mmCIF file of C-alpha atoms in Angstrom:
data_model
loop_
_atom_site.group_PDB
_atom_site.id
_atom_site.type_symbol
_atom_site.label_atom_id
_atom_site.label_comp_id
_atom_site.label_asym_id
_atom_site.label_seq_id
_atom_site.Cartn_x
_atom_site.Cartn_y
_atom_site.Cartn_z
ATOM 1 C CA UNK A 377 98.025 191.591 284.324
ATOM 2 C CA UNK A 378 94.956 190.085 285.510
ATOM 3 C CA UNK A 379 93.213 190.800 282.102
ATOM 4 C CA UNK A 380 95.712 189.698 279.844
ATOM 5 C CA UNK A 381 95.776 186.068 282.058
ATOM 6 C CA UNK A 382 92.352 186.073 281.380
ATOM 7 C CA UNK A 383 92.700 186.440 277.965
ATOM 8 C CA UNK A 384 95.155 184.053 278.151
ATOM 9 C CA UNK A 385 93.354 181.363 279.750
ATOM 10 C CA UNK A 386 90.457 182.170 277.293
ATOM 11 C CA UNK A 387 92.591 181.666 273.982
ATOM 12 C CA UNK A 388 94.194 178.165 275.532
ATOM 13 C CA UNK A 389 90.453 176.685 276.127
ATOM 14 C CA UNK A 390 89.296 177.645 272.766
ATOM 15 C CA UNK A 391 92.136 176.193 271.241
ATOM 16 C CA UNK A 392 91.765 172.882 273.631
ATOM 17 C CA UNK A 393 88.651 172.373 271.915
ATOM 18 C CA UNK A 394 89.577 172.782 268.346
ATOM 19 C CA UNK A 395 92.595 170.950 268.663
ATOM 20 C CA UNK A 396 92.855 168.002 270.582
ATOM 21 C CA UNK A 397 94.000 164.691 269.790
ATOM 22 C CA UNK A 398 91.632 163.829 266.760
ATOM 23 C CA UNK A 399 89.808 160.588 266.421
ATOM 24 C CA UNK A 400 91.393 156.944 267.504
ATOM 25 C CA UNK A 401 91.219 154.657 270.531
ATOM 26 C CA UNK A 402 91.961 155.492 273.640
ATOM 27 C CA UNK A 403 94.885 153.507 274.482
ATOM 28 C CA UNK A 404 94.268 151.183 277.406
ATOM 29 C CA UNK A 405 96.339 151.519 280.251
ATOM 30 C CA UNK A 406 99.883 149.535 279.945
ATOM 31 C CA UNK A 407 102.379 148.996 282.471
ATOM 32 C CA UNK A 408 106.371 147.431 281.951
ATOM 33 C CA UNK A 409 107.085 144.580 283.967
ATOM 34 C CA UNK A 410 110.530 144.163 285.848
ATOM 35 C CA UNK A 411 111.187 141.525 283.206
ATOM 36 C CA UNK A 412 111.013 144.232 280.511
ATOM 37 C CA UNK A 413 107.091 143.712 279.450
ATOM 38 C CA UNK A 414 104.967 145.876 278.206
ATOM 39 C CA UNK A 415 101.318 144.263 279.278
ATOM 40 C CA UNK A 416 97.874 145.599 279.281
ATOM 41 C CA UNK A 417 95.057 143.774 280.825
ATOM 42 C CA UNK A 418 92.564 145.862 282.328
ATOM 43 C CA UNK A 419 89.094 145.021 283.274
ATOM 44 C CA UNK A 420 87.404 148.189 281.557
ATOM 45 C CA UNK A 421 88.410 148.451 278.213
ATOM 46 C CA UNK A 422 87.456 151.938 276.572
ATOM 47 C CA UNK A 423 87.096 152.884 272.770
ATOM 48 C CA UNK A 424 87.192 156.737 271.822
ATOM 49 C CA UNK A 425 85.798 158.414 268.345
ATOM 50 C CA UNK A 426 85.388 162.143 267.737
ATOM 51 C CA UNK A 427 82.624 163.090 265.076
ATOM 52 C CA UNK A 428 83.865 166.853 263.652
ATOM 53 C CA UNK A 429 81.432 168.830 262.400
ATOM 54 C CA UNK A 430 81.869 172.705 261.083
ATOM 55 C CA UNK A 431 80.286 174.684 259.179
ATOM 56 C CA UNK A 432 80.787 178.555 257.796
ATOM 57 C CA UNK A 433 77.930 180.677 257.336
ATOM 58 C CA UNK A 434 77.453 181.766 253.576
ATOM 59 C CA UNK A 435 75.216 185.112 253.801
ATOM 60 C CA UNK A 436 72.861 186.393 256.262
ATOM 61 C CA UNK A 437 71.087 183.754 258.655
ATOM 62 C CA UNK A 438 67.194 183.788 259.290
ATOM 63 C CA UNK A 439 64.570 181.979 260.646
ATOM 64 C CA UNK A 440 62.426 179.375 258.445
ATOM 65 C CA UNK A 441 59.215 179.652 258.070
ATOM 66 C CA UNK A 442 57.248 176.346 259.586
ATOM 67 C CA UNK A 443 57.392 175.052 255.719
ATOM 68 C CA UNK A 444 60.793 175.456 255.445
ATOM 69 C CA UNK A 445 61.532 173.863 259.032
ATOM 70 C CA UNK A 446 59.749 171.324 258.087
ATOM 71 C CA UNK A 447 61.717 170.904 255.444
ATOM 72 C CA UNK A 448 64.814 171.489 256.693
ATOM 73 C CA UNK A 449 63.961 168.066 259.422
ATOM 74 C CA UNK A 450 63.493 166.418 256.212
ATOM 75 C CA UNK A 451 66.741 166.921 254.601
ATOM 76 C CA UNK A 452 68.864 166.727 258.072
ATOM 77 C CA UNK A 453 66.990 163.122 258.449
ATOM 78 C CA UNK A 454 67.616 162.319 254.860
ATOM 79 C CA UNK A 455 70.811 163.188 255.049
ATOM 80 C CA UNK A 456 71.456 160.747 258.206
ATOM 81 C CA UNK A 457 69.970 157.708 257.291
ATOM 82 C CA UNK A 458 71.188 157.398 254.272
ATOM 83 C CA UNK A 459 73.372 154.353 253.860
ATOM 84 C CA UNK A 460 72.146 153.300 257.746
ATOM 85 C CA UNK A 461 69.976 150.459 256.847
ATOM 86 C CA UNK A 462 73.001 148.097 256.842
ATOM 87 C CA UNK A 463 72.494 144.962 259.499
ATOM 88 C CA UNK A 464 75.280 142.996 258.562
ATOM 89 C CA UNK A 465 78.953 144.311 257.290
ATOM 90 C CA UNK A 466 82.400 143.058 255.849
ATOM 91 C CA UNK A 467 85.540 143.767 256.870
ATOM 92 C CA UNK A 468 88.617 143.426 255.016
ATOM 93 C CA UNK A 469 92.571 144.193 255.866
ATOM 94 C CA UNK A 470 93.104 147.844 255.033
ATOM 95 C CA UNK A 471 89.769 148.879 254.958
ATOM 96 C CA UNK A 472 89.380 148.603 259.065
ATOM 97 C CA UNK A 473 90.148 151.569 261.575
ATOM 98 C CA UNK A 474 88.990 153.899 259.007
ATOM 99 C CA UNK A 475 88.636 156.763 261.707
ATOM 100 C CA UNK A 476 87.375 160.353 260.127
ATOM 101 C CA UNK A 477 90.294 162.745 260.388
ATOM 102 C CA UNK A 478 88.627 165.619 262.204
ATOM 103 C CA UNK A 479 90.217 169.316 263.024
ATOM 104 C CA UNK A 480 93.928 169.740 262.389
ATOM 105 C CA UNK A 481 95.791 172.458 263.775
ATOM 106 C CA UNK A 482 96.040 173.718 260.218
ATOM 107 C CA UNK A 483 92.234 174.566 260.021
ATOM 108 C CA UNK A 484 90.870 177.286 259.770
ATOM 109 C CA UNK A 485 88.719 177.855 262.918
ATOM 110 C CA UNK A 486 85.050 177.406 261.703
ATOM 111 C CA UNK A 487 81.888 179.876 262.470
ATOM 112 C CA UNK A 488 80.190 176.907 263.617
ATOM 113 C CA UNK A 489 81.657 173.764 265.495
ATOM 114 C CA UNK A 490 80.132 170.797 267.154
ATOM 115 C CA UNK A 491 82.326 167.809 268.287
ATOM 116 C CA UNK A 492 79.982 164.545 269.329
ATOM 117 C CA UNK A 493 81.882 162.107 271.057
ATOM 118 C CA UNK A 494 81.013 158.151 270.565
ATOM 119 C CA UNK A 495 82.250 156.044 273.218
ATOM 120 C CA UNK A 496 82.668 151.861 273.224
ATOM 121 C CA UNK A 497 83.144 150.613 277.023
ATOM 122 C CA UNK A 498 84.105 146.714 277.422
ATOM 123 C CA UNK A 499 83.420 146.062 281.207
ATOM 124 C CA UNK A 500 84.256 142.525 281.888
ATOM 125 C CA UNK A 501 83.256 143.620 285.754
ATOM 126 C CA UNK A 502 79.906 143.502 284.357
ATOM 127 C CA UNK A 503 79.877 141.469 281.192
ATOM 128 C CA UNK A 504 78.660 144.124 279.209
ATOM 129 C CA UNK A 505 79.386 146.561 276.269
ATOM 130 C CA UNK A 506 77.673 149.837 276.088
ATOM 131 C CA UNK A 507 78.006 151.979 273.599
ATOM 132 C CA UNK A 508 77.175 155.918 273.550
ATOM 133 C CA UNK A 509 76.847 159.367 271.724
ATOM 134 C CA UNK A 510 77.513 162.763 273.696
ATOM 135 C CA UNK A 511 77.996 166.569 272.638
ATOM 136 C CA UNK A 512 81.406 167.321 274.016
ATOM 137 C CA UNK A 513 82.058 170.914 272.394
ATOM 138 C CA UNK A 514 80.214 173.231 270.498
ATOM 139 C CA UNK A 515 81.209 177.314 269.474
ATOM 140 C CA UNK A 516 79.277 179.620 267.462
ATOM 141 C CA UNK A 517 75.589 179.070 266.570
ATOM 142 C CA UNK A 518 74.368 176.106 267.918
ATOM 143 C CA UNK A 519 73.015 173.309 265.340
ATOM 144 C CA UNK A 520 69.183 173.057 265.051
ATOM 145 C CA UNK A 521 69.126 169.985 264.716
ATOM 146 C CA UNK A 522 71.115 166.871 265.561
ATOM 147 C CA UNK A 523 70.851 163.090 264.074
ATOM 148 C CA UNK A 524 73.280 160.514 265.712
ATOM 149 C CA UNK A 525 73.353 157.059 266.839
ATOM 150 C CA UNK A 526 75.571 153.919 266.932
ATOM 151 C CA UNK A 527 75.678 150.251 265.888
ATOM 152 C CA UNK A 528 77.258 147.488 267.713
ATOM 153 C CA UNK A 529 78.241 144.608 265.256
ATOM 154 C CA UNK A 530 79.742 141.595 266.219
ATOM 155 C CA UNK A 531 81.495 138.576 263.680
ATOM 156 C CA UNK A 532 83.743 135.496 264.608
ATOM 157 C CA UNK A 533 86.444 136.497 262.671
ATOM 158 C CA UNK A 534 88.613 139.706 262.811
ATOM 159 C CA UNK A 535 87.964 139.759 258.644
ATOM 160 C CA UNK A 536 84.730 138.783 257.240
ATOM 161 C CA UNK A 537 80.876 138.965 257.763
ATOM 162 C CA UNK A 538 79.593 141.128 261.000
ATOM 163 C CA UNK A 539 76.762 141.581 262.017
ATOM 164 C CA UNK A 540 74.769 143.918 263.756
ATOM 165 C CA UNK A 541 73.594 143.399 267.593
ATOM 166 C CA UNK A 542 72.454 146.812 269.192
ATOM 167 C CA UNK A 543 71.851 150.025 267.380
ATOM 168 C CA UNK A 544 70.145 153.652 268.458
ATOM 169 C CA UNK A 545 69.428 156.791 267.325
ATOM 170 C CA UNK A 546 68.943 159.977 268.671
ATOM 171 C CA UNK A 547 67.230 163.223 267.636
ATOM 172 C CA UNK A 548 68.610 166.154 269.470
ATOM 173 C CA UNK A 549 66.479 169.515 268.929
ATOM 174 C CA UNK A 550 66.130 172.799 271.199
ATOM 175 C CA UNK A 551 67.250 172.921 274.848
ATOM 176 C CA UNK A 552 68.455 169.148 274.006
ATOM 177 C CA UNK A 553 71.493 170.550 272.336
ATOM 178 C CA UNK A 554 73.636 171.286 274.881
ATOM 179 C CA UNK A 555 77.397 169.916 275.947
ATOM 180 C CA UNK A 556 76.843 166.878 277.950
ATOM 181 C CA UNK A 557 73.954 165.637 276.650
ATOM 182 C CA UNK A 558 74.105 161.939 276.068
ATOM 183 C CA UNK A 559 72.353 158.548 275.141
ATOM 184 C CA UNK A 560 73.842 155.179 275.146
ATOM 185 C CA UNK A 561 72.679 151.554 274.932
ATOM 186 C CA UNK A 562 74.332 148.282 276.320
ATOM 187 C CA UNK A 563 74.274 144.390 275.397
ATOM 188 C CA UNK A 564 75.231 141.752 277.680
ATOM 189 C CA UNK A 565 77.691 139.677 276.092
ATOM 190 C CA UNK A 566 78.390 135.639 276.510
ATOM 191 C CA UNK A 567 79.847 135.155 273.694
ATOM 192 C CA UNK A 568 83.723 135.051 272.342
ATOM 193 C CA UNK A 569 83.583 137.874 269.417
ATOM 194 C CA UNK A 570 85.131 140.467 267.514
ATOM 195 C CA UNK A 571 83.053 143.730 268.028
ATOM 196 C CA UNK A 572 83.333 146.857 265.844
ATOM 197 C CA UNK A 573 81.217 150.061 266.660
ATOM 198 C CA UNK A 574 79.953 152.231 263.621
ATOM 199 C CA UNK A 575 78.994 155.770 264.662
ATOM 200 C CA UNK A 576 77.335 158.757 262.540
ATOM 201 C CA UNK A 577 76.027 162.513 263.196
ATOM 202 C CA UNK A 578 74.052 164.567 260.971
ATOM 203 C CA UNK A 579 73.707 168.162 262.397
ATOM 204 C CA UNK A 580 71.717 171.032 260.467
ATOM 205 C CA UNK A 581 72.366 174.632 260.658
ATOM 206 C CA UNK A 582 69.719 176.871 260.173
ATOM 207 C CA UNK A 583 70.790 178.901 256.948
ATOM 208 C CA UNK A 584 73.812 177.179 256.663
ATOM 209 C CA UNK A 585 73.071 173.181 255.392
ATOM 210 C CA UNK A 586 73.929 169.945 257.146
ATOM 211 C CA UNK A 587 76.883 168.216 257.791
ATOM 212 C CA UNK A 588 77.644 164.315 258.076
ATOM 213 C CA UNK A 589 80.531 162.179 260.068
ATOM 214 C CA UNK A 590 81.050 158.703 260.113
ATOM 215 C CA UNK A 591 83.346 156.718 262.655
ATOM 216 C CA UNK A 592 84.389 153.446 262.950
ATOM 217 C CA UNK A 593 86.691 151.813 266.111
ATOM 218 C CA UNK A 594 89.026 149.157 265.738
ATOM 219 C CA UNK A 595 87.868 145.847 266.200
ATOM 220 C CA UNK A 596 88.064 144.220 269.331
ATOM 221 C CA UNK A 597 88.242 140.334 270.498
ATOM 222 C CA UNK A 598 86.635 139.606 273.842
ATOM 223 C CA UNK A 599 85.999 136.284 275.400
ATOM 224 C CA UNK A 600 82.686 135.015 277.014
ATOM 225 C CA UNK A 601 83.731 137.148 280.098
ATOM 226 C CA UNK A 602 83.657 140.509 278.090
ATOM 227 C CA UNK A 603 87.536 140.384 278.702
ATOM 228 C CA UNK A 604 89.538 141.405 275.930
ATOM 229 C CA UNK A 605 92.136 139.600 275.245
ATOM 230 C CA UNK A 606 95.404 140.401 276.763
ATOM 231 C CA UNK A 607 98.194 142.487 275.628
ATOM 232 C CA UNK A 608 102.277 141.803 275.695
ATOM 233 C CA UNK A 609 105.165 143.323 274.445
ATOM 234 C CA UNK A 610 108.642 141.675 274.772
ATOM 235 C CA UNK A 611 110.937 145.356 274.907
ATOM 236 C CA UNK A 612 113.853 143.442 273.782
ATOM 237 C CA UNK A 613 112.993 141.994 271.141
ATOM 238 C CA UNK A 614 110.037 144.747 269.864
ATOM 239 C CA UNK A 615 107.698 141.345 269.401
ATOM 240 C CA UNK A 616 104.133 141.686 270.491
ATOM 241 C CA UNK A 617 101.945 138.036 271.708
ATOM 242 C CA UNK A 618 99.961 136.912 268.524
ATOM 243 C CA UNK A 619 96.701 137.525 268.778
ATOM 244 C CA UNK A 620 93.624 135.190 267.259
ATOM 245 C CA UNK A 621 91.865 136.103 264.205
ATOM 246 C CA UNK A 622 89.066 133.951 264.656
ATOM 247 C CA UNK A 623 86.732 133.774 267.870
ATOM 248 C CA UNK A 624 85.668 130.427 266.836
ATOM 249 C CA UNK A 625 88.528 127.867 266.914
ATOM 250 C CA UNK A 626 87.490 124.286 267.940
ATOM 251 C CA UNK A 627 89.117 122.313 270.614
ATOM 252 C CA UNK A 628 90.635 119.838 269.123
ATOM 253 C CA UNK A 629 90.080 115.802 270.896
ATOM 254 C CA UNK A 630 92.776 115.532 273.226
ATOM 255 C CA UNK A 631 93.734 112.144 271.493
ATOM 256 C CA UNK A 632 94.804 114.252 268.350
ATOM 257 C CA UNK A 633 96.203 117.082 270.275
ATOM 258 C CA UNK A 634 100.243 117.390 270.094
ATOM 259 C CA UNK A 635 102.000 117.168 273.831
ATOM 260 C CA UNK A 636 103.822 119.565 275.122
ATOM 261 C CA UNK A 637 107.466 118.596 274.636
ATOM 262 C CA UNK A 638 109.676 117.951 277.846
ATOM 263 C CA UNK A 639 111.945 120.289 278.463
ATOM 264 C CA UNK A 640 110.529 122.564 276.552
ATOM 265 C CA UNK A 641 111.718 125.746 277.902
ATOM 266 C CA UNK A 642 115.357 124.760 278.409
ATOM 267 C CA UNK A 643 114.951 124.340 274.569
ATOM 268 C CA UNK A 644 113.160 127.534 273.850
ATOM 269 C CA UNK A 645 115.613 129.793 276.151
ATOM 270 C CA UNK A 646 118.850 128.709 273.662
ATOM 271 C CA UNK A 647 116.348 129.041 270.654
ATOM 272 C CA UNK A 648 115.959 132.684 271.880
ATOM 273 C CA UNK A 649 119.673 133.568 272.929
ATOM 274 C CA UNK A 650 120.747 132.585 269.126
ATOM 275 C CA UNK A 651 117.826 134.448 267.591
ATOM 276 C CA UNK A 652 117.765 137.305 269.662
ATOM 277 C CA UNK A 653 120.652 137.773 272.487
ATOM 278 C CA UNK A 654 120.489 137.436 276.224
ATOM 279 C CA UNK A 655 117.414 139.449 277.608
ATOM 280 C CA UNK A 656 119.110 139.337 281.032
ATOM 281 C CA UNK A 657 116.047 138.012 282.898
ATOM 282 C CA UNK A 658 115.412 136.510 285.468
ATOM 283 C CA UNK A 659 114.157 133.369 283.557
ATOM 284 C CA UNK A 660 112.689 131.345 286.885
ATOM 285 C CA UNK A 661 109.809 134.230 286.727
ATOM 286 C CA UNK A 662 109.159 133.942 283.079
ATOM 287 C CA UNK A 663 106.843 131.008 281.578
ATOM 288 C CA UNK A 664 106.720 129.965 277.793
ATOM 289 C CA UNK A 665 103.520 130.074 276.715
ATOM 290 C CA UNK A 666 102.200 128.439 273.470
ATOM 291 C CA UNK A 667 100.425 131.087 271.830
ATOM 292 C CA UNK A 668 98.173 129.017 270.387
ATOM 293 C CA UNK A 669 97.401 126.710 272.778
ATOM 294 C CA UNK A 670 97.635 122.858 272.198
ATOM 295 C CA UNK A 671 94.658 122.298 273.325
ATOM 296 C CA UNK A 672 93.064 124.451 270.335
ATOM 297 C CA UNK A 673 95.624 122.958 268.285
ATOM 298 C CA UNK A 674 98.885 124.469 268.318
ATOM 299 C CA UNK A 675 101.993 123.197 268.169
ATOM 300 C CA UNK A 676 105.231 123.092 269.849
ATOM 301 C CA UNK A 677 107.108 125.190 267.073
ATOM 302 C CA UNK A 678 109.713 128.189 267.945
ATOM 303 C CA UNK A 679 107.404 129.812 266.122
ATOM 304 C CA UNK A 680 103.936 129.475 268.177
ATOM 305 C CA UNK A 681 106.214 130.158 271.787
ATOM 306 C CA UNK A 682 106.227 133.971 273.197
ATOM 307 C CA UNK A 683 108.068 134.502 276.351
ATOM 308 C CA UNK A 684 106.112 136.151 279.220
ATOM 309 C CA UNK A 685 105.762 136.814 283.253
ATOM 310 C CA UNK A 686 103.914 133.864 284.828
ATOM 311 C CA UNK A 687 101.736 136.418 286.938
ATOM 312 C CA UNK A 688 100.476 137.672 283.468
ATOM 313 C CA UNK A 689 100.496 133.985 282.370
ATOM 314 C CA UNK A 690 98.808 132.472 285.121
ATOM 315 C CA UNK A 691 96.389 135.395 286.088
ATOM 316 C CA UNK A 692 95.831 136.824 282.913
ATOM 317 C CA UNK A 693 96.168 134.795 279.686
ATOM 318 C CA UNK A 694 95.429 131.560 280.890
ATOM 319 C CA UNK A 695 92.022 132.750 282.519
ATOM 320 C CA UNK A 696 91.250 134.611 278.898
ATOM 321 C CA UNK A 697 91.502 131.220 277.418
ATOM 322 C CA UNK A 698 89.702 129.330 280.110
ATOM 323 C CA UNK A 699 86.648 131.656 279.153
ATOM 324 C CA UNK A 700 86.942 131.114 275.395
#
């Protein structure tokens, strides 16, 4: 009995590592109001990638001879800086979030495996982003070589021109190659921005070629703070808060600004009732917020109002704007 839970154990670990969730960002951590609100708002705001890379061996392996291996360094490099010379990017609807797909549990289970890990923290705590590369899983014959690195790009609207802010690369030979090993780099952010990480790994397999992976994370708006921005989902209506595309709207002179109107929520409750039903809340701890604010030149329509707790209003997306 003892040996077949063994072997049981065994066959569950090796299939946790070829088939876990693939790719995408880790989902920040959301919590449901007694309102019936979904919000997220948390102060360390993490962005997950998986780089796949497998390989199957295609006749006998052997060692290179130090022409060869030098060779070999040359191709692996070649092979992972090409197209990495890139400072300054577009981005376009449809063409963001293009994650790689990575194992399915269809695959067939490779002779050689390596999963690198690239990793986007947002820590408003500190006011920094730091970005990183680590080896998280590896079976079979281990890689000779391994080329990876990130780039941090920034841009002031969600579509359009980015550009780039931190990079590194890494060259991972010998005892370096292990699980665990990592390198990161961080940037102090003041600045309101959209930020987009680009990750890729080259690894080379002695007798057995190279293999590339590129990742890229979805982008993400953060204020001067590092905070980015809040999160809220009304669950009875399915509507989520709008959320800017551009990090670089002007105040507008408060001469020109429109007021808010007076009575404003009475107004905006029997807007919602017709539109949508009665929510059953508890209205007295529920603010209307104008999703864009006035004082960045929004307006009083139905339209630019969302519905939300005033803790999350008063200690959460105020504050975000405050720091715009």
């Amino acid at each position: 009995m003892k040996k077949f839970t063994g072997v049981l154990l065994a066959f569950i670990l090796v299939l946790s590592m070829f088939f876990p969730l693939i790719g995408g960002d880790s989902a920040s951590a959301a919590t449901t109001t007694s309102q019936g609100f979904k919000v997220s708002s948390p102060k360390v705001v993490k962005k997950k990638e998986y780089e796949d890379l497998a390989v199957d061996n295609k006749g006998a392996t052997r060692s290179l001879s130090a022409k060869e291996s030098r060779e070999f360094q040359k191709l692996v490099e070649k092979e992972y800086f090409k197209n990495q010379q890139k400072n300054t990017i577009y981005t376009k609807k449809g063409q963001s979030n293009s994650n790689s797909k990575g194992m399915t549990a269809k695959a067939k289970a490779p002779v050689n495996f390596l999963r690198i890990e690239h990793l986007t923290v947002f820590d408003s705590t500190k006011g920094t982003i730091t970005i990183s590369s680590k080896i998280v899983a590896m079976t079979g014959k281990k890689p000779s070589t391994i080329w990876t690195g990130s780039k941090l790009y920034a841009g002031t609207g969600l579509y359009g021109k980015y550009t780039q802010v931190i990079k590194y690369d890494t060259k991972w030979q010998g005892t370096d190659i292990k699980i665990g090993k990592k390198t990161s780099k961080t940037y102090n952010n003041k600045t309101t921005h959209f930020y987009q990480t680009h990750s890729r790994t080259t690894a080379g397999w002695t007798g057995s070629g190279t293999k590339t992976s590129d990742d890229v994370t979805e982008e993400v708006l953060v204020n001067k703070k590092t905070v980015p921005y809040p999160e809220i989902t009304n669950l009875h209506n399915k509507k989520s808060m709008w959320i800017p595309t551009k990090a670089n709207i002007k105040v507008v002179p408060l001469k020109d600004r429109t007021k808010r109107k007076s009575g404003l929520n009475v107004t905006y409750k029997k807007w919602y009732f017709k539109e949508y039903g009665d929510p059953k809340w508890d209205w007295s701890g529920v603010h209307v917020h104008h999703e864009l604010p006035l004082e960045y030149g929004g307006t009083n329509s139905m339209s630019n109002l969302f519905a939300i707790p005033k803790d999350f209003h008063t200690k959460q997306v105020t504050p975000w704007w405050k720091a715009y």
